[in-house]
Short mmCIF file of C-alpha atoms in Angstrom, two decimals:
data_model
loop_
_atom_site.label_atom_id
_atom_site.label_comp_id
_atom_site.label_asym_id
_atom_site.label_seq_id
_atom_site.Cartn_x
_atom_site.Cartn_y
_atom_site.Cartn_z
CA MET A 1 125.39 66.39 133.50
CA ASP A 2 129.62 66.34 133.41
CA LYS A 3 131.42 67.63 136.15
CA ILE A 4 132.15 71.15 135.67
CA THR A 5 135.94 71.54 134.43
CA SER A 6 137.99 73.74 136.88
CA CYS A 7 139.00 77.11 135.39
CA SER A 8 142.33 76.57 137.17
CA ASP A 9 142.44 73.26 134.59
CA VAL A 10 141.93 75.14 131.52
CA SER A 11 143.11 78.53 131.97
CA GLN A 12 145.88 80.18 130.07
CA ARG A 13 145.48 77.88 127.27
CA THR A 14 143.23 77.82 124.08
CA ILE A 15 140.41 75.24 123.78
CA GLN A 16 140.32 73.85 120.15
CA ILE A 17 137.05 73.50 118.54
CA ALA A 18 136.97 71.48 115.27
CA PHE A 19 133.94 71.32 112.93
CA PHE A 20 133.62 68.33 110.72
CA MET A 21 132.10 69.91 107.23
CA PRO A 22 129.94 67.46 105.44
CA GLU A 23 128.34 67.85 102.30
CA GLN A 24 124.92 69.81 102.52
CA TYR A 25 126.13 71.64 105.93
CA TRP A 26 123.82 73.75 107.18
CA SER A 27 125.70 77.05 107.59
CA GLY A 28 123.69 78.56 110.45
CA SER A 29 124.27 75.65 112.71
CA ILE A 30 127.86 76.44 112.33
CA ALA A 31 128.08 80.34 112.31
CA LEU A 32 125.69 80.34 115.48
CA ILE A 33 128.35 78.51 117.60
CA VAL A 34 131.70 80.51 115.98
CA ASP A 35 130.02 83.77 116.79
CA VAL A 36 129.14 82.90 120.13
CA PHE A 37 132.62 81.81 120.93
CA THR A 38 134.45 84.48 119.30
CA GLY A 39 132.31 86.68 121.35
CA ILE A 40 133.34 84.83 124.68
CA ASN A 41 136.79 85.73 123.67
CA MET A 42 136.15 89.37 123.72
CA LEU A 43 133.74 88.98 127.12
CA ARG A 44 136.47 87.60 129.02
CA GLU A 45 138.42 90.41 128.68
CA GLN A 46 135.61 92.94 128.93
CA ALA A 47 134.32 91.01 132.15
CA GLY A 48 137.80 90.65 133.58
CA HIS A 49 138.02 86.72 133.53
CA TYR A 50 141.59 86.64 132.43
CA ASP A 51 141.98 83.39 133.94
CA THR A 52 139.64 81.51 131.71
CA PRO A 53 140.92 80.05 128.25
CA THR A 54 140.03 81.47 124.94
CA TYR A 55 138.44 79.34 122.14
CA ASN A 56 139.82 78.61 118.50
CA THR A 57 137.69 77.21 115.63
CA HIS A 58 139.03 74.98 112.76
CA PHE A 59 136.83 73.55 109.81
CA LEU A 60 137.93 70.19 108.38
CA HIS A 61 136.35 68.17 105.60
CA GLU A 62 137.11 64.40 104.02
CA PRO A 63 140.20 64.65 102.13
CA ASP A 64 138.61 63.68 98.76
CA MET A 65 135.71 65.68 99.25
CA TYR A 66 135.01 69.60 98.87
CA PRO A 67 131.92 69.96 100.73
CA LYS A 68 129.24 72.86 100.08
CA GLY A 69 126.63 74.16 102.43
CA LEU A 70 123.30 75.22 101.58
CA SER A 71 124.06 78.79 101.56
CA PRO A 72 126.88 80.92 100.16
CA CYS A 73 128.36 81.19 103.56
CA GLN A 74 132.04 79.94 103.45
CA PHE A 75 134.43 78.82 105.73
CA PRO A 76 138.25 78.40 105.81
CA LEU A 77 138.09 74.31 105.21
CA ARG A 78 141.19 72.19 105.14
CA PRO A 79 141.42 68.42 105.27
CA LEU A 80 141.28 66.31 108.26
CA ASP A 81 144.35 66.22 110.17
CA ALA A 82 146.12 64.35 113.03
CA GLU A 83 145.77 67.09 115.70
CA HIS A 84 143.83 66.62 118.83
CA TYR A 85 141.08 68.93 119.44
CA ASP A 86 139.09 69.60 122.80
CA VAL A 87 135.73 69.59 121.12
CA VAL A 88 134.51 68.13 117.79
CA VAL A 89 130.98 69.20 116.46
CA ILE A 90 129.25 67.79 113.66
CA PRO A 91 126.91 70.51 112.18
CA ALA A 92 123.40 69.84 111.02
CA ILE A 93 123.32 68.38 107.64
CA TRP A 94 120.07 69.18 105.29
CA SER A 95 119.65 65.48 103.97
CA ILE A 96 121.09 62.34 104.80
CA THR A 97 120.63 58.64 103.75
CA PRO A 98 122.99 55.47 103.78
CA LYS A 99 124.06 56.39 100.31
CA ALA A 100 125.34 59.74 101.35
CA LEU A 101 127.09 58.39 104.45
CA ALA A 102 128.71 55.63 102.28
CA GLN A 103 130.69 58.58 100.45
CA TYR A 104 132.70 59.06 103.52
CA SER A 105 135.67 56.95 104.50
CA GLN A 106 138.43 58.78 106.31
CA VAL A 107 136.21 60.86 108.86
CA PHE A 108 135.07 57.74 110.75
CA ASP A 109 138.62 56.66 111.63
CA TRP A 110 139.42 60.29 112.51
CA LEU A 111 136.35 60.54 115.03
CA ARG A 112 137.70 57.40 116.40
CA HIS A 113 141.05 58.98 116.85
CA GLN A 114 139.77 61.86 118.68
CA GLN A 115 137.41 59.81 120.78
CA ARG A 116 140.84 58.08 122.10
CA SER A 117 142.23 61.37 122.49
CA GLY A 118 139.58 62.36 124.89
CA ALA A 119 137.67 64.60 122.60
CA HIS A 120 134.10 66.22 123.67
CA PHE A 121 131.71 65.62 120.72
CA VAL A 122 128.68 67.84 119.98
CA SER A 123 126.13 66.61 117.49
CA ILE A 124 123.75 69.59 116.16
CA THR A 125 120.29 68.18 115.03
CA SER A 126 121.60 65.42 112.55
CA GLY A 127 125.31 65.10 113.20
CA ALA A 128 124.88 61.95 115.20
CA PHE A 129 124.80 59.86 112.16
CA PHE A 130 128.40 60.30 111.81
CA LEU A 131 129.14 59.38 115.53
CA ALA A 132 127.13 56.45 115.39
CA GLU A 133 128.84 55.23 112.18
CA ALA A 134 132.08 55.75 113.56
CA GLY A 135 131.00 54.01 116.75
CA VAL A 136 131.51 56.66 119.43
CA LEU A 137 128.03 56.50 120.46
CA PHE A 138 128.28 53.48 122.34
CA GLY A 139 126.26 53.71 125.52
CA GLU A 140 125.48 57.04 124.93
CA ASP A 141 121.84 58.53 124.49
CA ILE A 142 121.04 61.07 121.68
CA THR A 143 118.63 63.57 120.62
CA LEU A 144 118.45 64.39 116.99
CA HIS A 145 115.68 66.43 114.86
CA PHE A 146 112.59 64.51 114.34
CA ALA A 147 112.71 64.32 110.56
CA PHE A 148 115.96 62.10 110.91
CA GLN A 149 114.93 59.89 113.96
CA SER A 150 113.22 57.18 112.26
CA LEU A 151 116.29 56.80 109.74
CA PHE A 152 118.59 56.80 112.86
CA ARG A 153 116.55 54.28 114.51
CA SER A 154 116.33 51.72 111.68
CA LEU A 155 120.20 52.28 111.09
CA TYR A 156 121.55 52.02 114.61
CA PRO A 157 119.08 50.21 116.93
CA GLY A 158 121.70 49.82 119.61
CA ASN A 159 121.62 53.73 120.23
CA ARG A 160 118.47 55.19 122.32
CA VAL A 161 117.22 58.10 120.78
CA ARG A 162 115.37 60.63 123.45
CA THR A 163 112.05 61.83 122.00
CA ASP A 164 111.29 63.39 125.44
CA LYS A 165 114.41 65.82 125.42
CA GLN A 166 115.32 68.49 122.59
CA TYR A 167 119.14 68.78 124.12
CA LEU A 168 121.37 66.39 126.10
CA THR A 169 124.49 67.83 127.97
CA SER A 170 125.77 64.47 130.01
CA GLY A 171 128.80 61.98 128.81
CA LYS A 172 130.99 62.67 126.18
CA VAL A 173 128.66 62.96 123.60
CA TRP A 174 126.33 65.96 123.75
CA SER A 175 123.41 66.59 121.29
CA SER A 176 120.54 68.80 120.26
CA ALA A 177 117.57 68.48 118.14
CA GLY A 178 117.33 71.77 116.59
CA LEU A 179 118.88 75.15 116.50
CA SER A 180 117.18 76.79 119.44
CA PRO A 181 118.39 74.20 122.02
CA THR A 182 121.74 74.28 120.61
CA PHE A 183 122.30 77.59 122.21
CA GLU A 184 121.82 75.32 125.66
CA VAL A 185 124.63 73.10 124.49
CA ILE A 186 126.73 76.27 123.88
CA TYR A 187 126.06 77.67 127.37
CA GLN A 188 126.81 74.32 128.84
CA LEU A 189 130.13 73.98 127.14
CA VAL A 190 131.08 77.56 128.32
CA ARG A 191 130.31 76.56 131.76
CA LYS A 192 132.20 73.47 131.29
CA TYR A 193 135.52 75.28 130.28
CA SER A 194 135.37 78.56 131.30
CA GLY A 195 133.23 78.25 134.46
CA GLU A 196 129.91 79.38 135.85
CA ALA A 197 130.71 83.16 136.05
CA LEU A 198 131.70 83.76 132.41
CA ALA A 199 128.86 81.23 131.33
CA GLN A 200 126.21 83.65 133.14
CA VAL A 201 128.07 86.70 131.16
CA CYS A 202 127.43 84.81 127.92
CA ALA A 203 124.02 84.12 128.77
CA ARG A 204 122.93 87.46 129.70
CA TYR A 205 124.82 89.17 126.70
CA PHE A 206 123.40 86.66 123.89
CA MET A 207 119.82 86.42 125.65
CA LEU A 208 120.29 82.45 125.49
CA ASP A 209 116.81 81.11 126.46
CA TYR A 210 117.47 77.50 127.67
CA HIS A 211 114.16 76.45 128.94
CA VAL A 212 112.62 74.72 125.85
CA GLN A 213 109.71 72.69 126.06
CA PRO A 214 110.59 68.87 125.49
CA PRO A 215 108.87 67.37 122.00
CA VAL A 216 106.00 65.33 122.04
CA GLU A 217 106.07 61.50 120.92
CA VAL A 218 103.17 61.24 119.11
CA ALA A 219 103.24 57.40 118.29
CA ASP A 220 105.02 54.25 119.73
CA ALA A 221 108.12 54.11 117.75
CA ASN A 222 108.27 50.28 118.13
CA SER A 223 104.89 49.61 116.35
CA ARG A 224 106.40 51.33 113.19
CA ASP A 225 108.80 50.16 110.62
CA MET A 226 111.56 52.79 111.22
CA LEU A 227 113.07 52.32 107.86
CA ILE A 228 109.82 53.20 105.87
CA SER A 229 109.10 56.04 108.38
CA ALA A 230 112.51 57.33 107.27
CA VAL A 231 111.69 56.76 103.58
CA ARG A 232 108.44 58.77 104.04
CA ASP A 233 110.54 61.73 105.73
CA TRP A 234 112.87 61.73 102.82
CA LEU A 235 110.13 61.89 100.38
CA GLU A 236 108.60 64.57 101.93
CA ARG A 237 111.95 66.77 101.44
CA HIS A 238 112.32 65.49 97.65
CA TYR A 239 109.01 64.94 96.37
CA TYR A 240 109.68 67.72 93.75
CA GLN A 241 112.57 65.66 92.09
CA ALA A 242 109.74 62.82 91.17
CA PRO A 243 112.19 59.96 92.19
CA THR A 244 111.46 56.40 90.91
CA ASN A 245 111.01 53.35 92.93
CA GLN A 246 114.64 52.58 92.13
CA ASP A 247 116.00 55.96 93.10
CA ILE A 248 114.39 55.74 96.44
CA ALA A 249 115.45 52.00 97.03
CA ARG A 250 118.95 52.89 96.28
CA GLN A 251 119.12 55.74 98.66
CA PHE A 252 117.97 53.39 101.55
CA HIS A 253 120.16 50.28 100.18
CA MET A 254 116.92 48.26 99.78
CA SER A 255 115.69 46.60 96.32
CA ALA A 256 112.75 48.06 94.70
CA ARG A 257 110.78 44.67 95.47
CA ASN A 258 111.69 45.04 99.18
CA LEU A 259 110.78 48.99 99.42
CA ASN A 260 107.30 48.31 97.53
CA ARG A 261 106.31 45.40 100.06
CA ARG A 262 107.40 47.27 103.50
CA PHE A 263 105.86 50.41 102.26
CA ALA A 264 102.49 49.19 101.16
CA SER A 265 102.48 47.33 104.66
CA GLU A 266 103.24 50.48 106.60
CA THR A 267 101.04 52.79 104.79
CA GLY A 268 98.61 50.95 102.56
CA LEU A 269 100.16 52.72 99.56
CA THR A 270 103.04 52.24 96.92
CA PRO A 271 105.81 54.55 97.16
CA GLN A 272 104.80 56.32 94.20
CA GLY A 273 101.16 56.48 95.27
CA TYR A 274 102.38 58.39 98.33
CA LEU A 275 104.66 60.49 96.42
CA GLN A 276 101.50 61.26 93.90
CA ASN A 277 99.61 62.58 97.04
CA LEU A 278 102.65 64.77 98.57
CA ARG A 279 102.95 66.34 95.28
CA LEU A 280 99.37 66.99 94.75
CA GLU A 281 98.92 68.32 98.41
CA ARG A 282 101.67 70.82 97.65
CA ALA A 283 100.32 71.88 94.20
CA ALA A 284 96.83 72.47 96.13
CA LYS A 285 98.54 74.56 98.59
CA LEU A 286 100.49 76.88 96.30
CA LEU A 287 97.12 77.09 94.16
CA VAL A 288 95.25 78.57 97.22
CA SER A 289 98.19 80.29 98.96
CA THR A 290 99.97 82.06 95.92
CA LYS A 291 99.09 83.36 92.40
CA ILE A 292 101.99 81.31 90.83
CA GLN A 293 101.03 80.23 87.41
CA VAL A 294 100.11 76.67 87.15
CA GLU A 295 103.03 75.99 84.70
CA HIS A 296 105.32 77.14 87.54
CA ILE A 297 103.54 75.13 90.16
CA ALA A 298 103.73 72.05 87.93
CA LEU A 299 107.53 72.09 88.07
CA GLN A 300 107.98 72.96 91.43
CA CYS A 301 105.99 69.71 92.44
CA GLY A 302 107.66 67.67 90.04
CA TYR A 303 105.45 67.56 86.77
CA SER A 304 106.74 67.92 83.38
CA CYS A 305 104.20 70.61 82.40
CA ALA A 306 100.71 71.86 83.51
CA SER A 307 98.79 69.40 81.53
CA VAL A 308 100.40 66.53 83.03
CA LEU A 309 99.75 68.00 86.68
CA GLY A 310 96.17 69.29 85.41
CA LYS A 311 95.10 65.57 84.63
CA ARG A 312 96.40 63.99 88.02
CA PHE A 313 94.89 66.91 89.72
CA LYS A 314 91.42 66.62 88.44
CA LYS A 315 91.39 63.19 89.26
CA GLN A 316 92.28 63.88 92.77
CA TYR A 317 90.34 66.76 93.20
CA GLY A 318 87.34 66.93 90.92
CA ARG A 319 88.44 69.91 89.41
CA SER A 320 91.10 71.45 87.01
CA PRO A 321 93.79 73.52 88.96
CA LEU A 322 92.65 76.83 87.90
CA ALA A 323 88.91 75.85 88.88
CA TYR A 324 90.16 74.59 92.06
CA ARG A 325 91.81 78.14 92.65
CA ASN A 326 88.84 79.97 92.02
CA TYR A 327 86.63 77.72 93.92
CA MET A 328 88.72 78.11 96.92
CA SER A 329 89.20 81.91 96.53
CA ARG A 330 85.22 82.31 96.43
CA HIS A 331 84.81 79.94 99.40
CA ARG A 332 87.66 81.67 101.38
CA GLY A 333 85.75 84.86 100.67
CA SER A 334 82.26 83.99 101.94
CA ASP A 335 83.78 82.81 105.14
#
């Protein structure tokens, strides 16, 4: 862990925290940090810690883009500027691919400028992609959400992904693999800039739980095709859109032929065969766990109508969707 900054080094000044706001940002990963630091500004006075700094937050975006989050929550956005910030936070992003990263142009220079100015970086679940693309992760370990680990490894093989940790708070780049371990990162930030005493006040007030069990690595990463693992992760989030092989290949900057070859080698299935299984499995779960009409289930799973789902479903499960629902209902009732 970094050496804790002495309160005397930062007292009587404001710590400037900049959030880079990408497209599809996860509002909750931003709001929880903002709320904690807003609360600290009040707690420092209530607890009499007048010699500690206050915190100010900024929300910056790529100049030619106006990003939208997944929820209606809004933030006072403004374009990237030339100011120096003490802390730069890249929040969680719902979905990220090489194609999505290619939309950005100025943020990578901005991140390098912040690095030269001595900024402290924080990656929340998937923000590390921007830091790696900008080259500011050199020599730093990183942790990130399991759904993005395969893609990250394939794009940035020179960076070590720590699957044995859910948060890292050492060096100039701190990271978390999910929202819960993000609280530990926040706690350590308060500790770094405001000192141990106010950090303990913060921990008690916000009931921060920073004893998170590390994740388990379920397979040897070196034995897998990381890019195809990333494709599979992406398909599990986008199966309902029924993407074609060309759609999938474009997302990962591959040719459709290369995609088919590598996907079959890794999974034994074609991309469309794998996608079909995902859609049918989802339909089966909805049939059993809900009372949604088959027509609506078909649309949710990427089929144009109930009859198309019905043909595929009967071939896979040996029953029509309604017959499967009735069978499973009777079977569960007899358990």
